[in-house]
Amino acid sequence: MTFHFLWPWIFILAPLPWLVYRLAPQAKGGDAALLVPYCSDLVEIGDGAGTGVASVRIIRVVLALGWFLLVAAAARPQWVGEPVLMPTSGRDLLLAVDISGSMAEEDMILDGRQTSRIELVKKVVNDFIDRRRGDRVGLILFGTQAYVQAPLTFDLKTVGELFNEAQLGFAGKKTSIGDAIGLAVKRLKERPAESRILILLTDGSNTAGNVLPARGAELAATTGVTVYTIGVGADEMLVRSLFGTQRVNPSADLDEETLQMIAETTGGRYFRARNPDELEDIYRMIDKLEPVIQESETYRPVKELFFWPLGVVLLVSFGMVGMNILGNYFGTRFGGGR
């Protein structure tokens, strides 16, 4: 860790006030333009114990110090940290997550309690995002409509926060799988062709949108986008009713055939997540299928420090103004009592 000034050449301005004082024309004693009515009082106070001369010297020192701190702030002092490895792979990875109303189905068990599909997906996907350091990651949310929640970025923390803020129903209650793929292709085709990945997660079938899933898969294959599809939802759950407890299949609407077709057309794979463990295993498997490539790129974090000298100057200025106000106040009182 090192300390340095980004613009050290600014310190050539440090002697500027002294040069102005020495070289600028100065008024002579007889040409004073300012008349102080109570000048004799000030002289008497100053001559009493030499405090006047001392005060002038202190003020000059304080002003000189203030000017130097201003110059130091303008030179941009910085604290540069140790080099940090920044792995980059050039991979562009988009997550497309279904936020239709069916994702509120509570057929999952998380930490010993019944939970909704979307709550489980948020937890697992956030862990997956944290492991993708070096990839550009983006987020697409879809229901009746598909929209970009987070563009492709290295800022994984922001992507995770935006995903956590997603609410069910914002994009409509239906499911537009084809539109989600089409939007992902539109975003990825403008990126370099090294590796374009789409991970699509849904718990239903295509019931809305302008693009059919088959057409979306063809577009993805043409542009070199590999699509990994994930079908989420339990195979059975117990439901209480007037006729007692019944076993139902909460994933009856899941179109596995279409999801398999999309994955096969684009060179990806289809996964089935019936519980939290399977969903976590799926994302870990995708980590292995699309590993993050480490490269020797580094950066050094920089912390700006200019506000410290500016803060000191501000405090000193307030102090001098306060002393001046108090001096005038007490001087007026003493002067009035003469």
mmCIF file of C-alpha atoms in Angstrom:
data_model
loop_
_atom_site.group_PDB
_atom_site.id
_atom_site.type_symbol
_atom_site.label_atom_id
_atom_site.label_comp_id
_atom_site.label_asym_id
_atom_site.label_seq_id
_atom_site.Cartn_x
_atom_site.Cartn_y
_atom_site.Cartn_z
ATOM 1 C CA MET A 1 0.000 0.000 0.000
ATOM 2 C CA THR A 2 1.387 3.380 -0.995
ATOM 3 C CA PHE A 3 0.524 7.064 -0.684
ATOM 4 C CA HIS A 4 1.078 9.481 -3.549
ATOM 5 C CA PHE A 5 -0.217 12.641 -5.231
ATOM 6 C CA LEU A 6 -1.820 12.168 -8.649
ATOM 7 C CA TRP A 7 -0.900 15.702 -9.791
ATOM 8 C CA PRO A 8 2.259 16.639 -7.815
ATOM 9 C CA TRP A 9 3.151 19.424 -10.238
ATOM 10 C CA ILE A 10 0.429 21.567 -8.629
ATOM 11 C CA PHE A 11 2.780 22.146 -5.693
ATOM 12 C CA ILE A 12 4.585 24.735 -7.849
ATOM 13 C CA LEU A 13 1.698 27.022 -6.820
ATOM 14 C CA ALA A 14 2.624 26.748 -3.132
ATOM 15 C CA PRO A 15 4.864 29.907 -3.053
ATOM 16 C CA LEU A 16 2.352 31.982 -5.046
ATOM 17 C CA PRO A 17 1.032 34.063 -2.070
ATOM 18 C CA TRP A 18 4.604 34.844 -0.958
ATOM 19 C CA LEU A 19 5.522 35.949 -4.497
ATOM 20 C CA VAL A 20 2.454 38.173 -4.683
ATOM 21 C CA TYR A 21 3.331 39.677 -1.295
ATOM 22 C CA ARG A 22 6.940 40.340 -2.320
ATOM 23 C CA LEU A 23 6.427 41.516 -5.884
ATOM 24 C CA ALA A 24 3.059 43.284 -5.910
ATOM 25 C CA PRO A 25 3.076 47.081 -5.328
ATOM 26 C CA GLN A 26 2.336 47.942 -1.695
ATOM 27 C CA ALA A 27 0.706 51.060 -0.311
ATOM 28 C CA LYS A 28 2.955 53.351 1.697
ATOM 29 C CA GLY A 29 2.116 54.386 5.252
ATOM 30 C CA GLY A 30 0.931 57.834 4.214
ATOM 31 C CA ASP A 31 -1.298 56.460 1.433
ATOM 32 C CA ALA A 32 -3.481 54.243 3.595
ATOM 33 C CA ALA A 33 -6.951 54.080 2.121
ATOM 34 C CA LEU A 34 -8.687 52.690 5.217
ATOM 35 C CA LEU A 35 -9.266 54.823 8.300
ATOM 36 C CA VAL A 36 -9.908 52.958 11.560
ATOM 37 C CA PRO A 37 -11.567 55.312 14.117
ATOM 38 C CA TYR A 38 -10.482 53.210 17.092
ATOM 39 C CA CYS A 39 -6.954 52.551 15.750
ATOM 40 C CA SER A 40 -5.399 54.031 18.857
ATOM 41 C CA ASP A 41 -7.252 51.491 21.001
ATOM 42 C CA LEU A 42 -5.917 48.626 18.884
ATOM 43 C CA VAL A 43 -2.389 49.983 19.116
ATOM 44 C CA GLU A 44 -2.628 50.260 22.876
ATOM 45 C CA ILE A 45 -3.941 46.690 23.145
ATOM 46 C CA GLY A 46 -1.250 45.409 20.812
ATOM 47 C CA ASP A 47 1.572 47.332 22.434
ATOM 48 C CA GLY A 48 0.585 46.215 25.915
ATOM 49 C CA ALA A 49 2.507 42.937 25.790
ATOM 50 C CA GLY A 50 3.414 42.484 22.167
ATOM 51 C CA THR A 51 0.291 40.450 21.564
ATOM 52 C CA GLY A 52 -0.585 42.368 18.420
ATOM 53 C CA VAL A 53 2.605 41.339 16.592
ATOM 54 C CA ALA A 54 2.239 37.783 17.816
ATOM 55 C CA SER A 55 -1.369 37.649 16.602
ATOM 56 C CA VAL A 56 -0.376 38.874 13.154
ATOM 57 C CA ARG A 57 2.325 36.218 12.935
ATOM 58 C CA ILE A 58 -0.082 33.479 14.014
ATOM 59 C CA ILE A 59 -2.615 34.601 11.444
ATOM 60 C CA ARG A 60 0.039 34.577 8.719
ATOM 61 C CA VAL A 61 1.126 31.071 9.690
ATOM 62 C CA VAL A 62 -2.474 29.838 9.713
ATOM 63 C CA LEU A 63 -3.165 31.403 6.301
ATOM 64 C CA ALA A 64 0.021 29.912 4.867
ATOM 65 C CA LEU A 65 -0.923 26.488 6.238
ATOM 66 C CA GLY A 66 -4.432 26.827 4.826
ATOM 67 C CA TRP A 67 -3.056 27.708 1.378
ATOM 68 C CA PHE A 68 -0.676 24.757 1.468
ATOM 69 C CA LEU A 69 -3.532 22.388 2.380
ATOM 70 C CA LEU A 70 -5.623 23.739 -0.497
ATOM 71 C CA VAL A 71 -2.748 23.100 -2.890
ATOM 72 C CA ALA A 72 -2.293 19.616 -1.421
ATOM 73 C CA ALA A 73 -5.987 18.866 -1.951
ATOM 74 C CA ALA A 74 -5.774 20.082 -5.561
ATOM 75 C CA ALA A 75 -2.821 17.716 -6.120
ATOM 76 C CA ARG A 76 -5.247 14.807 -5.376
ATOM 77 C CA PRO A 77 -3.645 12.745 -2.619
ATOM 78 C CA GLN A 78 -4.479 9.052 -2.984
ATOM 79 C CA TRP A 79 -3.995 5.868 -1.018
ATOM 80 C CA VAL A 80 -3.275 3.005 -3.420
ATOM 81 C CA GLY A 81 -3.951 -0.506 -2.173
ATOM 82 C CA GLU A 82 -2.237 -3.780 -2.901
ATOM 83 C CA PRO A 83 -2.743 -5.362 -6.353
ATOM 84 C CA VAL A 84 -5.936 -7.438 -6.541
ATOM 85 C CA LEU A 85 -6.391 -10.255 -9.028
ATOM 86 C CA MET A 86 -9.346 -9.579 -11.330
ATOM 87 C CA PRO A 87 -10.165 -12.756 -13.241
ATOM 88 C CA THR A 88 -11.833 -12.210 -16.595
ATOM 89 C CA SER A 89 -13.077 -14.757 -19.059
ATOM 90 C CA GLY A 90 -14.872 -12.711 -21.682
ATOM 91 C CA ARG A 91 -17.924 -14.906 -21.043
ATOM 92 C CA ASP A 92 -21.353 -13.277 -21.196
ATOM 93 C CA LEU A 93 -23.904 -15.059 -19.012
ATOM 94 C CA LEU A 94 -27.569 -14.122 -18.826
ATOM 95 C CA LEU A 95 -30.011 -15.477 -16.252
ATOM 96 C CA ALA A 96 -33.665 -15.599 -17.331
ATOM 97 C CA VAL A 97 -35.970 -16.251 -14.364
ATOM 98 C CA ASP A 98 -39.717 -16.823 -14.417
ATOM 99 C CA ILE A 99 -41.560 -14.463 -12.039
ATOM 100 C CA SER A 100 -45.106 -15.406 -13.031
ATOM 101 C CA GLY A 101 -47.712 -16.042 -10.365
ATOM 102 C CA SER A 102 -47.062 -19.799 -10.198
ATOM 103 C CA MET A 103 -43.604 -19.169 -8.716
ATOM 104 C CA ALA A 104 -45.393 -18.323 -5.463
ATOM 105 C CA GLU A 105 -46.288 -22.005 -5.037
ATOM 106 C CA GLU A 106 -44.982 -23.180 -1.651
ATOM 107 C CA ASP A 107 -43.878 -26.705 -2.538
ATOM 108 C CA MET A 108 -40.238 -26.400 -1.444
ATOM 109 C CA ILE A 109 -38.588 -27.038 1.916
ATOM 110 C CA LEU A 110 -35.822 -24.592 2.891
ATOM 111 C CA ASP A 111 -34.124 -24.736 6.291
ATOM 112 C CA GLY A 112 -36.874 -26.975 7.615
ATOM 113 C CA ARG A 113 -39.799 -24.780 6.579
ATOM 114 C CA GLN A 114 -42.198 -24.647 3.673
ATOM 115 C CA THR A 115 -41.181 -21.937 1.227
ATOM 116 C CA SER A 116 -42.095 -20.625 -2.195
ATOM 117 C CA ARG A 117 -40.274 -21.493 -5.391
ATOM 118 C CA ILE A 118 -39.118 -17.923 -5.986
ATOM 119 C CA GLU A 119 -37.646 -17.617 -2.479
ATOM 120 C CA LEU A 120 -35.626 -20.785 -3.007
ATOM 121 C CA VAL A 121 -34.536 -19.685 -6.477
ATOM 122 C CA LYS A 122 -33.339 -16.312 -5.154
ATOM 123 C CA LYS A 123 -31.156 -18.000 -2.549
ATOM 124 C CA VAL A 124 -29.587 -20.530 -4.924
ATOM 125 C CA VAL A 125 -29.150 -18.112 -7.822
ATOM 126 C CA ASN A 126 -27.483 -15.504 -5.599
ATOM 127 C CA ASP A 127 -24.926 -18.107 -4.505
ATOM 128 C CA PHE A 128 -24.369 -18.959 -8.166
ATOM 129 C CA ILE A 129 -23.887 -15.296 -9.093
ATOM 130 C CA ASP A 130 -21.271 -14.867 -6.353
ATOM 131 C CA ARG A 131 -19.240 -17.705 -7.882
ATOM 132 C CA ARG A 132 -19.181 -16.159 -11.363
ATOM 133 C CA ARG A 133 -16.438 -13.614 -10.659
ATOM 134 C CA GLY A 134 -14.784 -12.880 -13.982
ATOM 135 C CA ASP A 135 -17.955 -13.270 -16.059
ATOM 136 C CA ARG A 136 -20.285 -10.533 -17.197
ATOM 137 C CA VAL A 137 -23.633 -11.489 -15.703
ATOM 138 C CA GLY A 138 -27.050 -10.063 -16.547
ATOM 139 C CA LEU A 139 -30.624 -10.767 -15.462
ATOM 140 C CA ILE A 140 -33.848 -11.102 -17.444
ATOM 141 C CA LEU A 141 -37.180 -11.483 -15.670
ATOM 142 C CA PHE A 142 -40.237 -12.729 -17.509
ATOM 143 C CA GLY A 143 -43.919 -13.396 -17.034
ATOM 144 C CA THR A 144 -46.441 -12.230 -19.607
ATOM 145 C CA GLN A 145 -43.690 -9.838 -20.718
ATOM 146 C CA ALA A 146 -39.909 -10.188 -20.610
ATOM 147 C CA TYR A 147 -37.622 -7.356 -19.556
ATOM 148 C CA VAL A 148 -34.003 -6.760 -18.577
ATOM 149 C CA GLN A 149 -33.646 -6.303 -14.828
ATOM 150 C CA ALA A 150 -29.840 -5.999 -14.923
ATOM 151 C CA PRO A 151 -27.657 -5.566 -18.048
ATOM 152 C CA LEU A 152 -24.471 -7.571 -18.522
ATOM 153 C CA THR A 153 -21.937 -6.364 -15.972
ATOM 154 C CA PHE A 154 -19.017 -7.419 -13.775
ATOM 155 C CA ASP A 155 -20.832 -5.867 -10.796
ATOM 156 C CA LEU A 156 -22.204 -9.137 -9.447
ATOM 157 C CA LYS A 157 -23.308 -7.607 -6.150
ATOM 158 C CA THR A 158 -25.679 -5.223 -7.914
ATOM 159 C CA VAL A 159 -27.107 -8.023 -10.060
ATOM 160 C CA GLY A 160 -27.856 -10.034 -6.923
ATOM 161 C CA GLU A 161 -29.493 -7.050 -5.205
ATOM 162 C CA LEU A 162 -31.676 -6.335 -8.238
ATOM 163 C CA PHE A 163 -32.752 -9.974 -8.320
ATOM 164 C CA ASN A 164 -33.683 -9.861 -4.630
ATOM 165 C CA GLU A 165 -35.866 -6.814 -5.324
ATOM 166 C CA ALA A 166 -37.859 -8.645 -8.018
ATOM 167 C CA GLN A 167 -41.521 -9.172 -7.122
ATOM 168 C CA LEU A 168 -43.865 -11.807 -8.504
ATOM 169 C CA GLY A 169 -46.446 -10.493 -10.937
ATOM 170 C CA PHE A 170 -44.459 -7.451 -12.060
ATOM 171 C CA ALA A 171 -44.193 -8.927 -15.550
ATOM 172 C CA GLY A 172 -47.690 -10.441 -15.607
ATOM 173 C CA LYS A 173 -49.204 -13.725 -14.520
ATOM 174 C CA LYS A 174 -48.581 -15.751 -17.692
ATOM 175 C CA THR A 175 -45.284 -17.168 -19.036
ATOM 176 C CA SER A 176 -43.479 -16.029 -22.196
ATOM 177 C CA ILE A 177 -40.513 -18.389 -22.545
ATOM 178 C CA GLY A 178 -39.991 -17.577 -26.224
ATOM 179 C CA ASP A 179 -39.870 -13.816 -25.609
ATOM 180 C CA ALA A 180 -37.318 -14.306 -22.813
ATOM 181 C CA ILE A 181 -35.045 -16.272 -25.168
ATOM 182 C CA GLY A 182 -35.503 -13.705 -27.934
ATOM 183 C CA LEU A 183 -34.601 -10.837 -25.589
ATOM 184 C CA ALA A 184 -31.529 -12.725 -24.371
ATOM 185 C CA VAL A 185 -30.391 -13.366 -27.946
ATOM 186 C CA LYS A 186 -30.823 -9.668 -28.733
ATOM 187 C CA ARG A 187 -28.602 -8.753 -25.784
ATOM 188 C CA LEU A 188 -25.969 -11.406 -26.387
ATOM 189 C CA LYS A 189 -25.544 -11.156 -30.150
ATOM 190 C CA GLU A 190 -23.900 -7.746 -29.779
ATOM 191 C CA ARG A 191 -21.265 -9.195 -27.449
ATOM 192 C CA PRO A 192 -18.011 -10.958 -28.480
ATOM 193 C CA ALA A 193 -18.588 -14.547 -29.589
ATOM 194 C CA GLU A 194 -16.177 -16.309 -27.195
ATOM 195 C CA SER A 195 -18.927 -17.663 -24.974
ATOM 196 C CA ARG A 196 -22.576 -16.660 -24.790
ATOM 197 C CA ILE A 197 -24.607 -18.441 -22.149
ATOM 198 C CA LEU A 198 -28.290 -18.263 -21.189
ATOM 199 C CA ILE A 199 -29.660 -20.062 -18.132
ATOM 200 C CA LEU A 200 -33.450 -20.129 -18.277
ATOM 201 C CA LEU A 201 -35.497 -21.169 -15.242
ATOM 202 C CA THR A 202 -39.246 -21.676 -15.264
ATOM 203 C CA ASP A 203 -41.965 -23.714 -13.587
ATOM 204 C CA GLY A 204 -44.534 -23.666 -16.392
ATOM 205 C CA SER A 205 -45.130 -23.663 -20.125
ATOM 206 C CA ASN A 206 -45.202 -20.981 -22.781
ATOM 207 C CA THR A 207 -48.613 -19.300 -22.504
ATOM 208 C CA ALA A 208 -47.886 -15.777 -23.773
ATOM 209 C CA GLY A 209 -45.522 -13.729 -25.913
ATOM 210 C CA ASN A 210 -44.856 -13.078 -29.592
ATOM 211 C CA VAL A 211 -41.984 -15.556 -30.057
ATOM 212 C CA LEU A 212 -42.557 -19.300 -29.932
ATOM 213 C CA PRO A 213 -40.001 -21.262 -27.881
ATOM 214 C CA ALA A 214 -38.940 -23.251 -30.951
ATOM 215 C CA ARG A 215 -38.277 -20.055 -32.891
ATOM 216 C CA GLY A 216 -36.378 -18.604 -29.960
ATOM 217 C CA ALA A 217 -34.209 -21.732 -29.771
ATOM 218 C CA GLU A 218 -33.415 -21.451 -33.496
ATOM 219 C CA LEU A 219 -32.379 -17.815 -33.067
ATOM 220 C CA ALA A 220 -30.168 -18.741 -30.112
ATOM 221 C CA ALA A 221 -28.486 -21.558 -32.048
ATOM 222 C CA THR A 222 -27.896 -19.264 -35.040
ATOM 223 C CA THR A 223 -26.193 -16.609 -32.913
ATOM 224 C CA GLY A 224 -24.094 -19.075 -30.918
ATOM 225 C CA VAL A 225 -26.022 -18.812 -27.631
ATOM 226 C CA THR A 226 -25.977 -21.935 -25.477
ATOM 227 C CA VAL A 227 -29.158 -22.312 -23.431
ATOM 228 C CA TYR A 228 -29.332 -24.311 -20.223
ATOM 229 C CA THR A 229 -32.956 -24.817 -19.164
ATOM 230 C CA ILE A 230 -34.156 -25.613 -15.650
ATOM 231 C CA GLY A 231 -37.624 -26.833 -14.717
ATOM 232 C CA VAL A 232 -38.384 -26.123 -11.062
ATOM 233 C CA GLY A 233 -41.176 -27.498 -8.885
ATOM 234 C CA ALA A 234 -41.936 -30.527 -6.712
ATOM 235 C CA ASP A 235 -43.529 -33.647 -8.184
ATOM 236 C CA GLU A 236 -46.018 -33.944 -5.362
ATOM 237 C CA MET A 237 -47.261 -32.130 -2.299
ATOM 238 C CA LEU A 238 -49.936 -32.667 0.349
ATOM 239 C CA VAL A 239 -52.952 -30.369 0.186
ATOM 240 C CA ARG A 240 -55.616 -30.178 2.858
ATOM 241 C CA SER A 241 -59.231 -29.825 1.782
ATOM 242 C CA LEU A 242 -62.744 -30.526 2.991
ATOM 243 C CA PHE A 243 -62.287 -34.131 1.907
ATOM 244 C CA GLY A 244 -59.049 -34.607 3.859
ATOM 245 C CA THR A 245 -55.402 -34.546 2.784
ATOM 246 C CA GLN A 246 -54.705 -35.200 -0.897
ATOM 247 C CA ARG A 247 -51.554 -35.671 -2.926
ATOM 248 C CA VAL A 248 -51.307 -33.390 -5.949
ATOM 249 C CA ASN A 249 -48.705 -32.681 -8.596
ATOM 250 C CA PRO A 250 -47.892 -28.934 -8.370
ATOM 251 C CA SER A 251 -45.710 -29.170 -11.500
ATOM 252 C CA ALA A 252 -48.451 -30.448 -13.809
ATOM 253 C CA ASP A 253 -48.101 -27.353 -16.016
ATOM 254 C CA LEU A 254 -44.322 -27.729 -16.471
ATOM 255 C CA ASP A 255 -43.545 -28.290 -20.168
ATOM 256 C CA GLU A 256 -40.428 -30.445 -19.896
ATOM 257 C CA GLU A 257 -40.563 -31.476 -23.534
ATOM 258 C CA THR A 258 -40.216 -27.891 -24.745
ATOM 259 C CA LEU A 259 -37.413 -27.161 -22.280
ATOM 260 C CA GLN A 260 -35.533 -30.251 -23.474
ATOM 261 C CA MET A 261 -36.002 -29.170 -27.099
ATOM 262 C CA ILE A 262 -34.608 -25.693 -26.384
ATOM 263 C CA ALA A 263 -31.523 -27.114 -24.672
ATOM 264 C CA GLU A 264 -30.820 -29.704 -27.379
ATOM 265 C CA THR A 265 -31.251 -27.172 -30.205
ATOM 266 C CA THR A 266 -28.703 -24.783 -28.688
ATOM 267 C CA GLY A 267 -26.169 -27.334 -27.443
ATOM 268 C CA GLY A 268 -27.100 -26.928 -23.789
ATOM 269 C CA ARG A 269 -28.744 -29.241 -21.271
ATOM 270 C CA TYR A 270 -32.077 -29.549 -19.502
ATOM 271 C CA PHE A 271 -32.200 -29.985 -15.719
ATOM 272 C CA ARG A 272 -35.056 -30.841 -13.384
ATOM 273 C CA ALA A 273 -35.113 -29.299 -9.894
ATOM 274 C CA ARG A 274 -37.666 -30.915 -7.578
ATOM 275 C CA ASN A 275 -36.106 -29.721 -4.308
ATOM 276 C CA PRO A 276 -33.427 -27.337 -2.975
ATOM 277 C CA ASP A 277 -30.622 -29.905 -3.165
ATOM 278 C CA GLU A 278 -31.289 -30.643 -6.826
ATOM 279 C CA LEU A 279 -31.412 -26.952 -7.692
ATOM 280 C CA GLU A 280 -28.097 -26.291 -5.964
ATOM 281 C CA ASP A 281 -26.526 -29.317 -7.687
ATOM 282 C CA ILE A 282 -27.731 -28.028 -11.048
ATOM 283 C CA TYR A 283 -26.022 -24.667 -10.675
ATOM 284 C CA ARG A 284 -22.846 -26.328 -9.428
ATOM 285 C CA MET A 285 -22.926 -28.579 -12.469
ATOM 286 C CA ILE A 286 -23.286 -25.533 -14.714
ATOM 287 C CA ASP A 287 -20.221 -24.109 -12.941
ATOM 288 C CA LYS A 288 -18.298 -27.184 -14.130
ATOM 289 C CA LEU A 289 -19.742 -27.097 -17.642
ATOM 290 C CA GLU A 290 -18.935 -23.371 -18.007
ATOM 291 C CA PRO A 291 -15.932 -22.764 -15.706
ATOM 292 C CA VAL A 292 -14.633 -19.293 -15.036
ATOM 293 C CA ILE A 293 -11.347 -18.785 -16.882
ATOM 294 C CA GLN A 294 -8.673 -17.154 -14.736
ATOM 295 C CA GLU A 295 -6.379 -14.584 -16.341
ATOM 296 C CA SER A 296 -3.519 -12.513 -14.942
ATOM 297 C CA GLU A 297 -5.307 -9.163 -14.940
ATOM 298 C CA THR A 298 -4.930 -7.070 -11.807
ATOM 299 C CA TYR A 299 -6.045 -3.717 -10.508
ATOM 300 C CA ARG A 300 -5.100 -1.615 -7.503
ATOM 301 C CA PRO A 301 -7.934 -0.059 -5.470
ATOM 302 C CA VAL A 302 -7.537 3.700 -5.080
ATOM 303 C CA LYS A 303 -8.980 5.762 -2.238
ATOM 304 C CA GLU A 304 -9.196 9.514 -2.703
ATOM 305 C CA LEU A 305 -7.981 11.588 0.277
ATOM 306 C CA PHE A 306 -8.420 15.174 -0.943
ATOM 307 C CA PHE A 307 -11.351 15.763 1.414
ATOM 308 C CA TRP A 308 -9.077 15.532 4.476
ATOM 309 C CA PRO A 309 -6.998 18.685 3.794
ATOM 310 C CA LEU A 310 -10.139 20.455 2.582
ATOM 311 C CA GLY A 311 -11.868 19.552 5.838
ATOM 312 C CA VAL A 312 -8.980 20.946 7.896
ATOM 313 C CA VAL A 313 -9.058 24.213 5.929
ATOM 314 C CA LEU A 314 -12.810 24.459 6.462
ATOM 315 C CA LEU A 315 -12.489 23.936 10.208
ATOM 316 C CA VAL A 316 -9.672 26.486 10.460
ATOM 317 C CA SER A 317 -11.735 29.003 8.476
ATOM 318 C CA PHE A 318 -14.691 28.538 10.804
ATOM 319 C CA GLY A 319 -12.344 28.966 13.773
ATOM 320 C CA MET A 320 -10.881 32.217 12.447
ATOM 321 C CA VAL A 321 -14.320 33.616 11.667
ATOM 322 C CA GLY A 322 -15.489 32.705 15.151
ATOM 323 C CA MET A 323 -12.450 34.323 16.760
ATOM 324 C CA ASN A 324 -12.971 37.449 14.664
ATOM 325 C CA ILE A 325 -16.623 37.699 15.740
ATOM 326 C CA LEU A 326 -15.706 37.245 19.392
ATOM 327 C CA GLY A 327 -12.857 39.745 19.099
ATOM 328 C CA ASN A 328 -15.138 42.356 17.568
ATOM 329 C CA TYR A 329 -17.780 41.714 20.209
ATOM 330 C CA PHE A 330 -15.446 42.047 23.189
ATOM 331 C CA GLY A 331 -13.537 44.875 21.525
ATOM 332 C CA THR A 332 -16.756 46.812 21.060
ATOM 333 C CA ARG A 333 -17.731 46.287 24.677
ATOM 334 C CA PHE A 334 -14.329 47.331 25.986
ATOM 335 C CA GLY A 335 -14.208 50.231 23.590
ATOM 336 C CA GLY A 336 -17.657 51.383 24.655
ATOM 337 C CA GLY A 337 -16.614 51.393 28.297
ATOM 338 C CA ARG A 338 -13.727 53.821 27.764
#
